[in-house]
Coordinates of C-alpha atoms and ligand atoms in Angstrom, one line a residue:
M23 CA -214.8 -176.7 94.8
K24 CA -211.0 -177.2 93.7
K25 CA -210.9 -178.4 90.1
L26 CA -209.0 -181.1 89.1
W27 CA -207.2 -179.0 86.7
G28 CA -207.2 -175.9 89.5
G29 CA -203.5 -175.6 89.9
R30 CA -203.0 -172.3 88.2
F31 CA -206.3 -170.5 89.3
T32 CA -206.8 -168.5 92.4
K33 CA -210.7 -167.9 92.0
T34 CA -213.2 -170.6 91.6
A35 CA -216.4 -169.8 89.2
E36 CA -220.0 -169.4 90.3
E37 CA -222.2 -172.7 90.0
W38 CA -224.1 -171.3 87.2
I39 CA -221.0 -170.5 85.0
D40 CA -219.6 -174.1 85.9
S41 CA -222.7 -175.6 84.7
F42 CA -222.8 -173.7 81.3
G43 CA -219.4 -175.3 80.6
A44 CA -220.1 -178.8 81.8
S45 CA -220.8 -181.8 79.7
I46 CA -221.5 -184.4 82.2
S47 CA -225.5 -184.2 81.8
F48 CA -224.9 -185.6 78.3
D49 CA -221.5 -187.0 78.1
Q50 CA -222.2 -189.7 80.7
E51 CA -223.8 -191.9 77.7
L52 CA -220.0 -192.2 77.1
V53 CA -219.2 -193.9 80.1
M54 CA -218.4 -197.5 79.5
E55 CA -216.3 -196.4 76.4
D56 CA -214.3 -193.8 78.8
I57 CA -213.6 -196.7 81.1
E58 CA -212.6 -199.1 78.0
G59 CA -210.3 -196.6 76.6
S60 CA -208.7 -196.2 80.1
L61 CA -207.9 -199.9 80.6
A62 CA -206.5 -199.8 77.2
H63 CA -204.0 -197.0 78.2
V64 CA -203.2 -198.1 81.8
K65 CA -202.0 -201.8 80.2
M66 CA -199.7 -199.7 77.9
L67 CA -198.4 -197.6 80.4
G68 CA -197.5 -200.6 82.5
A69 CA -196.2 -202.6 79.2
C70 CA -193.9 -199.7 78.2
G71 CA -192.5 -199.1 81.7
I72 CA -194.3 -195.8 82.2
I73 CA -196.0 -196.8 85.4
S74 CA -194.9 -200.0 87.7
K75 CA -196.9 -203.4 87.1
E76 CA -197.9 -202.8 90.6
E77 CA -199.4 -199.4 89.9
E78 CA -201.1 -201.0 86.6
E79 CA -202.5 -203.6 88.5
V80 CA -204.2 -201.4 91.1
I81 CA -205.4 -198.9 88.4
K82 CA -206.9 -202.0 86.5
G83 CA -208.5 -202.9 89.6
G84 CA -210.0 -199.6 90.1
L85 CA -211.4 -198.9 86.7
S86 CA -212.9 -202.7 86.7
S87 CA -214.8 -201.7 90.0
L88 CA -215.9 -198.5 88.3
K89 CA -216.8 -200.6 85.7
A90 CA -218.8 -202.8 87.5
K91 CA -220.5 -200.0 89.4
A92 CA -221.6 -198.4 86.0
E93 CA -223.1 -201.7 84.7
K94 CA -225.6 -201.3 87.9
G95 CA -226.0 -198.0 87.3
E96 CA -224.2 -197.2 90.7
L97 CA -222.1 -194.3 89.8
S98 CA -223.1 -190.7 90.4
F99 CA -221.7 -187.7 88.6
S100 CA -221.4 -184.4 89.5
V101 CA -221.1 -181.1 87.6
D102 CA -218.4 -180.1 90.0
Y103 CA -216.1 -182.4 87.9
E104 CA -217.3 -181.1 84.4
D105 CA -217.4 -184.0 82.0
I106 CA -217.1 -187.7 82.2
H107 CA -213.4 -188.0 81.9
L108 CA -212.8 -186.0 85.0
N109 CA -215.7 -187.4 87.0
L110 CA -214.4 -190.9 86.0
E111 CA -210.8 -189.6 87.1
K112 CA -212.1 -188.1 90.5
L113 CA -214.1 -191.5 91.3
L114 CA -211.0 -193.6 90.8
I115 CA -208.8 -191.8 92.9
D116 CA -211.5 -192.0 95.6
E117 CA -211.5 -195.6 95.1
I118 CA -207.7 -196.7 94.9
G119 CA -206.2 -193.2 96.5
P120 CA -203.7 -191.0 94.6
V121 CA -202.1 -193.6 92.4
G122 CA -205.4 -193.1 90.5
G123 CA -203.9 -189.9 89.4
K124 CA -201.2 -191.6 87.4
L125 CA -203.8 -192.9 84.7
H126 CA -203.6 -189.7 83.1
T127 CA -200.1 -189.5 82.2
A128 CA -199.3 -189.4 78.7
R129 CA -202.9 -188.7 77.8
S130 CA -205.2 -185.9 77.1
R131 CA -208.9 -185.4 77.4
N132 CA -208.6 -184.4 73.7
D133 CA -207.4 -187.7 72.7
Q134 CA -209.4 -189.2 75.3
V135 CA -213.1 -187.6 74.3
A136 CA -212.0 -188.5 70.6
T137 CA -211.3 -192.1 71.5
D138 CA -214.6 -192.6 73.4
M139 CA -216.6 -190.9 70.4
H140 CA -214.9 -193.3 68.0
L141 CA -215.8 -196.4 70.2
Y142 CA -219.1 -195.1 70.7
L143 CA -219.8 -194.6 67.0
R144 CA -218.2 -197.8 66.0
N145 CA -220.5 -199.8 68.5
Q146 CA -223.7 -197.8 67.4
V147 CA -223.2 -197.9 64.0
E148 CA -222.4 -201.8 64.0
E149 CA -225.8 -202.2 65.5
I150 CA -227.6 -199.7 63.0
I151 CA -226.5 -201.9 60.2
M152 CA -227.8 -204.8 61.9
T153 CA -231.1 -203.1 62.8
I154 CA -231.2 -202.4 58.8
E155 CA -230.6 -206.0 57.8
E156 CA -233.5 -206.6 60.0
F157 CA -235.4 -204.4 58.1
Q158 CA -234.7 -205.6 54.8
K159 CA -235.4 -208.9 55.7
T160 CA -239.1 -208.0 56.3
L161 CA -238.9 -206.0 53.1
I162 CA -238.3 -209.0 51.5
G163 CA -240.7 -211.0 53.1
V164 CA -243.5 -208.6 52.3
A165 CA -242.0 -208.4 48.7
E166 CA -242.3 -211.9 48.2
K167 CA -246.0 -212.0 49.2
H168 CA -247.1 -209.6 46.9
V169 CA -245.0 -210.2 43.5
E170 CA -248.2 -210.8 41.5
T171 CA -250.3 -208.0 43.7
I172 CA -250.9 -205.4 41.1
V173 CA -251.0 -201.9 42.2
P174 CA -251.0 -198.3 40.4
G175 CA -247.4 -196.9 39.9
Y176 CA -247.4 -192.9 39.9
T177 CA -245.4 -190.4 38.4
H178 CA -246.4 -186.9 39.5
L179 CA -248.6 -188.7 42.1
Q180 CA -250.8 -189.3 38.9
R181 CA -251.5 -193.1 38.1
A182 CA -248.5 -194.0 35.3
Q183 CA -248.2 -197.5 34.7
P184 CA -249.7 -200.9 36.7
I185 CA -246.8 -202.4 39.0
S186 CA -246.0 -205.2 41.1
L187 CA -246.4 -204.3 44.5
G188 CA -243.3 -206.5 45.5
H189 CA -241.5 -204.6 42.9
H190 CA -242.5 -201.0 44.8
F191 CA -241.4 -202.2 48.1
M192 CA -238.2 -204.1 46.7
A193 CA -237.3 -200.5 45.7
Y194 CA -236.9 -199.6 49.3
F195 CA -234.6 -202.7 49.8
W196 CA -232.4 -201.4 47.3
M197 CA -232.2 -197.7 49.0
L198 CA -231.5 -199.1 52.1
E199 CA -228.8 -201.3 50.6
R200 CA -226.9 -198.3 49.6
D201 CA -227.6 -197.0 52.9
K202 CA -226.1 -199.6 54.5
E203 CA -223.3 -199.7 52.4
R204 CA -222.3 -196.2 53.0
L205 CA -222.2 -196.9 56.8
V206 CA -220.1 -200.1 56.2
D207 CA -217.5 -198.2 54.5
S208 CA -217.5 -195.5 57.0
L209 CA -216.2 -198.2 59.3
K210 CA -213.0 -197.8 58.0
R211 CA -212.7 -194.2 59.0
I212 CA -214.7 -194.7 62.3
N213 CA -212.5 -197.7 63.4
L214 CA -209.3 -195.5 63.9
S215 CA -207.6 -194.7 67.1
P216 CA -206.4 -191.1 67.9
L217 CA -205.4 -192.4 71.7
G218 CA -201.6 -191.4 72.2
A219 CA -202.2 -187.9 70.1
G220 CA -202.3 -186.2 73.5
A221 CA -203.4 -182.6 73.6
L222 CA -202.3 -182.1 70.1
A223 CA -198.6 -182.8 69.7
G224 CA -198.2 -186.2 71.0
T225 CA -196.2 -187.1 73.9
T226 CA -192.9 -187.1 75.3
F227 CA -193.4 -190.6 77.2
P228 CA -192.7 -193.6 75.2
I229 CA -196.3 -194.8 74.6
D230 CA -197.0 -197.6 72.2
R231 CA -200.1 -196.5 70.3
H232 CA -200.3 -199.5 68.3
M233 CA -200.9 -201.5 71.6
T234 CA -203.7 -199.4 72.5
A235 CA -205.5 -199.6 69.4
E236 CA -205.0 -203.2 69.1
L237 CA -206.7 -203.5 72.7
L238 CA -209.6 -201.5 71.6
G239 CA -210.0 -203.2 68.5
F240 CA -209.1 -200.5 65.9
D241 CA -208.2 -201.3 62.5
G242 CA -205.6 -198.4 63.0
I243 CA -204.1 -195.4 64.3
Y244 CA -204.2 -191.6 63.1
E245 CA -201.4 -190.6 61.1
N246 CA -201.3 -187.1 62.7
S247 CA -201.6 -186.0 66.2
L248 CA -203.3 -182.7 65.0
D249 CA -205.9 -184.4 63.0
A250 CA -206.4 -187.1 65.5
V251 CA -207.7 -184.6 68.2
S252 CA -209.5 -182.4 65.9
D253 CA -211.4 -184.7 63.4
R254 CA -214.9 -184.9 63.3
D255 CA -215.5 -185.9 59.8
F256 CA -216.4 -189.3 61.1
I257 CA -219.2 -187.8 63.0
A258 CA -219.9 -185.6 60.1
E259 CA -220.2 -188.7 57.8
F260 CA -222.6 -190.4 60.2
L261 CA -225.0 -187.7 60.5
N262 CA -225.1 -187.3 56.8
H263 CA -225.4 -190.9 56.1
S264 CA -228.2 -191.0 58.5
S265 CA -230.1 -188.0 57.0
I266 CA -230.0 -190.0 53.6
L267 CA -231.4 -192.9 55.5
M268 CA -234.2 -191.0 57.2
M269 CA -234.8 -189.4 54.0
H270 CA -235.7 -192.5 52.3
L271 CA -237.8 -193.6 55.3
S272 CA -239.4 -190.5 55.1
R273 CA -240.4 -190.9 51.7
F274 CA -241.8 -194.4 52.6
S275 CA -243.6 -192.7 55.6
E276 CA -245.4 -190.6 53.4
E277 CA -246.7 -193.4 51.2
I278 CA -247.8 -195.1 54.4
I279 CA -249.5 -192.2 55.4
L280 CA -251.2 -191.9 51.7
W281 CA -252.1 -195.6 51.2
S282 CA -253.6 -195.6 54.5
S283 CA -255.9 -192.7 54.1
Q284 CA -259.6 -193.1 53.1
E285 CA -258.7 -191.7 49.6
Y286 CA -256.5 -194.8 48.8
R287 CA -257.5 -197.5 51.3
F288 CA -254.4 -199.5 49.8
I289 CA -253.4 -200.6 53.3
E290 CA -254.4 -201.0 56.6
L291 CA -252.1 -200.3 59.8
D292 CA -252.4 -202.5 62.5
D293 CA -253.8 -201.0 65.6
T294 CA -250.5 -201.2 67.5
F295 CA -249.0 -199.0 65.5
S296 CA -251.8 -196.2 65.2
T297 CA -253.3 -193.9 67.4
G298 CA -256.8 -192.6 67.9
S299 CA -258.3 -189.0 68.0
S300 CA -259.3 -187.4 71.3
I301 CA -262.2 -185.7 69.9
M302 CA -263.1 -187.6 66.7
P303 CA -264.1 -191.2 67.5
Q304 CA -263.7 -192.6 63.8
K305 CA -260.0 -191.3 63.4
K306 CA -257.4 -194.1 63.3
N307 CA -254.1 -192.2 62.6
P308 CA -250.6 -193.1 61.0
D309 CA -248.8 -191.5 63.9
M310 CA -245.6 -193.4 63.7
A311 CA -245.1 -192.9 60.1
E312 CA -245.6 -189.3 60.6
L313 CA -243.4 -189.2 63.1
I314 CA -240.6 -190.8 61.4
R315 CA -241.2 -188.4 58.7
G316 CA -241.0 -185.4 61.1
K317 CA -237.8 -186.8 63.0
T318 CA -236.1 -186.9 59.7
G319 CA -235.9 -182.7 60.0
R320 CA -234.4 -183.1 63.3
V321 CA -231.8 -185.6 62.1
Y322 CA -230.8 -183.2 59.1
G323 CA -230.6 -180.6 61.6
N324 CA -228.1 -182.7 63.7
A325 CA -226.0 -182.9 60.5
I326 CA -226.1 -179.3 59.5
G327 CA -225.4 -178.3 63.1
L328 CA -222.2 -180.0 63.4
M329 CA -221.1 -178.8 59.9
T330 CA -221.6 -175.4 60.9
L331 CA -219.9 -176.1 64.4
L332 CA -216.9 -177.3 62.5
K333 CA -216.5 -175.0 59.3
G334 CA -214.6 -171.8 61.4
L335 CA -212.4 -174.0 64.0
P336 CA -208.7 -173.5 63.8
L337 CA -206.7 -176.6 64.9
A338 CA -206.6 -178.4 67.3
Y339 CA -209.2 -179.1 69.9
N340 CA -211.5 -176.1 70.6
K341 CA -214.0 -176.2 73.2
D342 CA -217.0 -175.9 70.5
M343 CA -216.3 -179.5 69.9
Q344 CA -217.9 -180.5 73.2
E345 CA -221.0 -179.6 71.0
D346 CA -220.7 -182.5 68.6
K347 CA -222.1 -184.8 71.2
E348 CA -225.7 -184.5 71.6
G349 CA -226.9 -184.4 68.0
M350 CA -224.7 -187.7 67.5
F351 CA -226.7 -189.2 70.4
D352 CA -229.9 -188.0 69.1
T353 CA -229.4 -189.3 65.7
V354 CA -228.3 -192.6 67.1
T355 CA -231.5 -192.9 69.1
T356 CA -233.6 -191.6 66.5
V357 CA -232.3 -193.9 63.6
K358 CA -232.2 -196.9 65.4
G359 CA -236.1 -196.1 67.0
S360 CA -237.5 -195.4 63.2
L361 CA -236.1 -198.5 61.9
K362 CA -237.4 -200.6 64.4
I363 CA -240.9 -199.0 64.4
F364 CA -241.0 -198.9 60.6
N365 CA -239.8 -202.8 60.8
G366 CA -242.8 -203.6 63.1
M367 CA -245.3 -201.4 61.2
L368 CA -244.4 -203.1 57.8
A369 CA -244.6 -206.4 59.1
T370 CA -248.1 -206.1 60.7
M371 CA -250.1 -203.8 58.0
K372 CA -252.9 -205.4 56.1
V373 CA -252.7 -205.2 52.1
N374 CA -256.0 -204.6 50.6
T375 CA -255.0 -206.3 47.4
S376 CA -258.8 -205.9 45.9
V377 CA -258.8 -202.4 46.2
M378 CA -255.5 -202.1 44.5
K379 CA -256.6 -204.5 41.6
E380 CA -259.9 -202.3 41.5
A381 CA -257.6 -199.0 41.2
V382 CA -255.8 -200.2 38.2
Y383 CA -259.0 -201.4 36.2
Q384 CA -260.6 -197.9 36.6
D385 CA -257.7 -195.8 35.1
F386 CA -255.5 -195.1 31.8
S387 CA -252.5 -196.7 33.2
N388 CA -252.6 -199.3 30.3
A389 CA -252.5 -196.4 27.9
T390 CA -248.8 -197.1 27.3
E391 CA -249.6 -200.9 26.3
L392 CA -251.8 -199.9 23.5
A393 CA -249.0 -197.2 22.3
D394 CA -246.5 -200.0 22.6
Y395 CA -248.7 -202.6 21.0
L396 CA -249.1 -200.3 17.7
A397 CA -245.3 -199.5 18.0
A398 CA -244.6 -203.3 18.0
K399 CA -246.4 -203.3 14.7
G400 CA -244.1 -200.8 13.1
I401 CA -246.0 -197.4 13.6
P402 CA -243.6 -194.8 14.9
F403 CA -244.1 -194.6 18.8
R404 CA -244.6 -190.8 18.4
E405 CA -247.6 -191.3 15.9
A406 CA -248.9 -194.5 18.5
H407 CA -248.8 -192.0 21.3
E408 CA -251.3 -189.5 19.3
I409 CA -253.5 -192.4 18.2
V410 CA -253.7 -193.6 22.1
G411 CA -254.1 -190.1 23.3
K412 CA -257.3 -189.4 21.3
L413 CA -258.6 -192.9 22.5
V414 CA -258.3 -192.0 25.8
L415 CA -260.1 -188.6 25.2
H416 CA -262.8 -190.3 23.8
C417 CA -263.2 -192.6 26.5
I418 CA -263.0 -189.7 29.0
Q419 CA -266.1 -188.2 26.9
Q420 CA -267.8 -191.3 27.0
G421 CA -267.0 -192.2 30.5
C422 CA -265.4 -195.3 29.8
Y423 CA -261.9 -196.9 30.2
L424 CA -259.7 -198.2 27.1
L425 CA -260.7 -202.0 27.9
D426 CA -264.5 -200.9 27.5
L427 CA -264.0 -199.8 23.8
P428 CA -265.5 -202.1 21.1
L429 CA -263.1 -203.2 18.6
A430 CA -264.8 -201.3 15.9
V431 CA -264.1 -198.3 17.6
L432 CA -260.7 -199.4 18.2
K433 CA -260.1 -200.6 14.4
E434 CA -261.3 -196.9 13.6
A435 CA -258.4 -195.1 15.5
S436 CA -255.8 -198.2 13.8
P437 CA -256.7 -200.9 11.6
L438 CA -253.6 -202.5 13.1
I439 CA -255.4 -203.4 16.2
E440 CA -256.9 -207.0 16.6
D441 CA -258.7 -209.1 19.2
D442 CA -256.0 -209.7 21.1
I443 CA -255.3 -206.1 22.3
Y444 CA -258.0 -206.9 25.0
E445 CA -255.4 -209.4 26.7
A446 CA -252.4 -206.9 25.9
L447 CA -254.5 -204.1 27.9
K448 CA -255.0 -206.0 31.0
P449 CA -252.9 -204.5 34.0
E450 CA -251.7 -208.1 34.6
E451 CA -250.5 -208.4 31.2
A452 CA -248.9 -204.9 31.4
V453 CA -246.9 -206.0 34.1
R454 CA -246.2 -209.4 33.2
R455 CA -244.4 -208.1 29.9
R456 CA -242.2 -205.5 31.4
N457 CA -239.6 -207.8 31.6
S458 CA -236.6 -205.7 30.9
A459 CA -233.8 -206.0 33.4
G460 CA -234.9 -204.3 36.7
G461 CA -238.2 -204.1 35.5
T462 CA -241.6 -204.8 37.2
G463 CA -242.3 -208.1 35.2
F464 CA -243.2 -210.7 37.9
T465 CA -239.9 -213.0 36.7
Q466 CA -237.6 -209.7 37.1
V467 CA -239.2 -209.1 40.6
S468 CA -238.7 -213.0 41.8
A469 CA -235.1 -212.8 40.6
A470 CA -234.6 -209.4 42.3
I471 CA -235.9 -211.1 45.5
E472 CA -233.6 -214.0 45.2
K473 CA -230.6 -211.5 44.5
A474 CA -231.4 -209.5 47.5
R475 CA -231.7 -212.7 49.9
E476 CA -228.4 -213.9 48.6
L477 CA -226.9 -210.5 49.5
I478 CA -227.9 -210.5 53.2
K479 CA -227.8 -213.7 54.2
Ligands
LIG510 N1 -216.0 -182.3 77.5 C1 -214.9 -182.0 76.4 C2 -215.6 -182.2 75.2 O1 -216.5 -183.2 75.3 C3 -213.8 -182.9 76.8 C4 -212.6 -182.4 76.2 C5 -212.2 -181.5 77.2 N2 -210.9 -180.7 76.6 C6 -210.3 -179.5 77.1 N3 -209.2 -179.2 76.5 N4 -210.7 -178.8 77.6 O2 -215.1 -181.8 74.1

């Protein structure tokens, strides 16, 4: 099979060698972007007088017909033409004859592939940003329902202080807000045009890079042709931002998994987001949350894969760079899928508010309340801490909790303790009174929800 670039070759490679070098099996994902880029390029070639108006029209017609076929899934690609760029060029020539060969004037596959990737990632990142917002809306909705639901707050996975469940959910809202901000910011760098950089050095033809950039909706052009064809920072950024996003989803998954266990029973996942066991009939497994936690690993892998791929490459294009694609496609699919699944899982899960409430009454997570109570009456906090620590020990020995202690016992520990302590030790009070900015107090949580709603409307 004669290659489109076969002029200086006398021998052809065997098929197994060709197929090792080919990227068509995966870069056909870029078919629409490649056609879009070519359409802009050919319009510019015509406008700059590099090809005639008639040739421009014929090539545009051919590209439009390829586009229509691509939309219907009617294009078939072959390993013989290596990648999406050469496959489309071959199909174009088949469609309109030798004039199709003029499309590649003043262009190289190096600036072409970079252009495709920028277009692809811009579209995908915009979609991911919208998907994050959908998820954030669900988080706000669930948080709003549970502003006054009390749940143990943990440090070291030990019960620490009671908190509002809404506050807990909103913590993830703000993580996702930062994830979204990072992606929005990265669009500045993704949405730049490398087209017209040629193979590496620019071109002798009188092209107009600003025209193609504008036609493709880019905000500007790469300033340096070598940089334009060899930069993959924009993908590295995306993969690393995605890793942080997945890390957040994975932590949240871990909590969903713990909370739905028999040991916690805080939530129950909807049947549609759970699976059974093939051997144990009683099982209902949180598979979707486990998968999101698991898929986080491959997203990290894709990020580190690209960073490693790039670290030793001299300027400008190197064939190694063909390996930048599958990890990017995989991360896009994984991030979009994980966000959508998590959204559905969260929207449909049942919250066992009574189990949560029971939990906060059966622990020592109100111990800080007692220490704060004494500190507010003038006892140095360190001494108050000691007094309460002893009371907790006393309770453990007696098999009871702080609220069960008679006033006499409390007074023995400190005469400053009055009858009002029983109100202060209630978990609801503990939460209500944590009214510092960003704290778990009900008014703070409601205000945060308001602010969040403003942000994403
Ligand atoms: N399939 C190639 C890639 O994805 C396209 C660029 C090829 N350029 C070249 N000079 N061989 O990287």
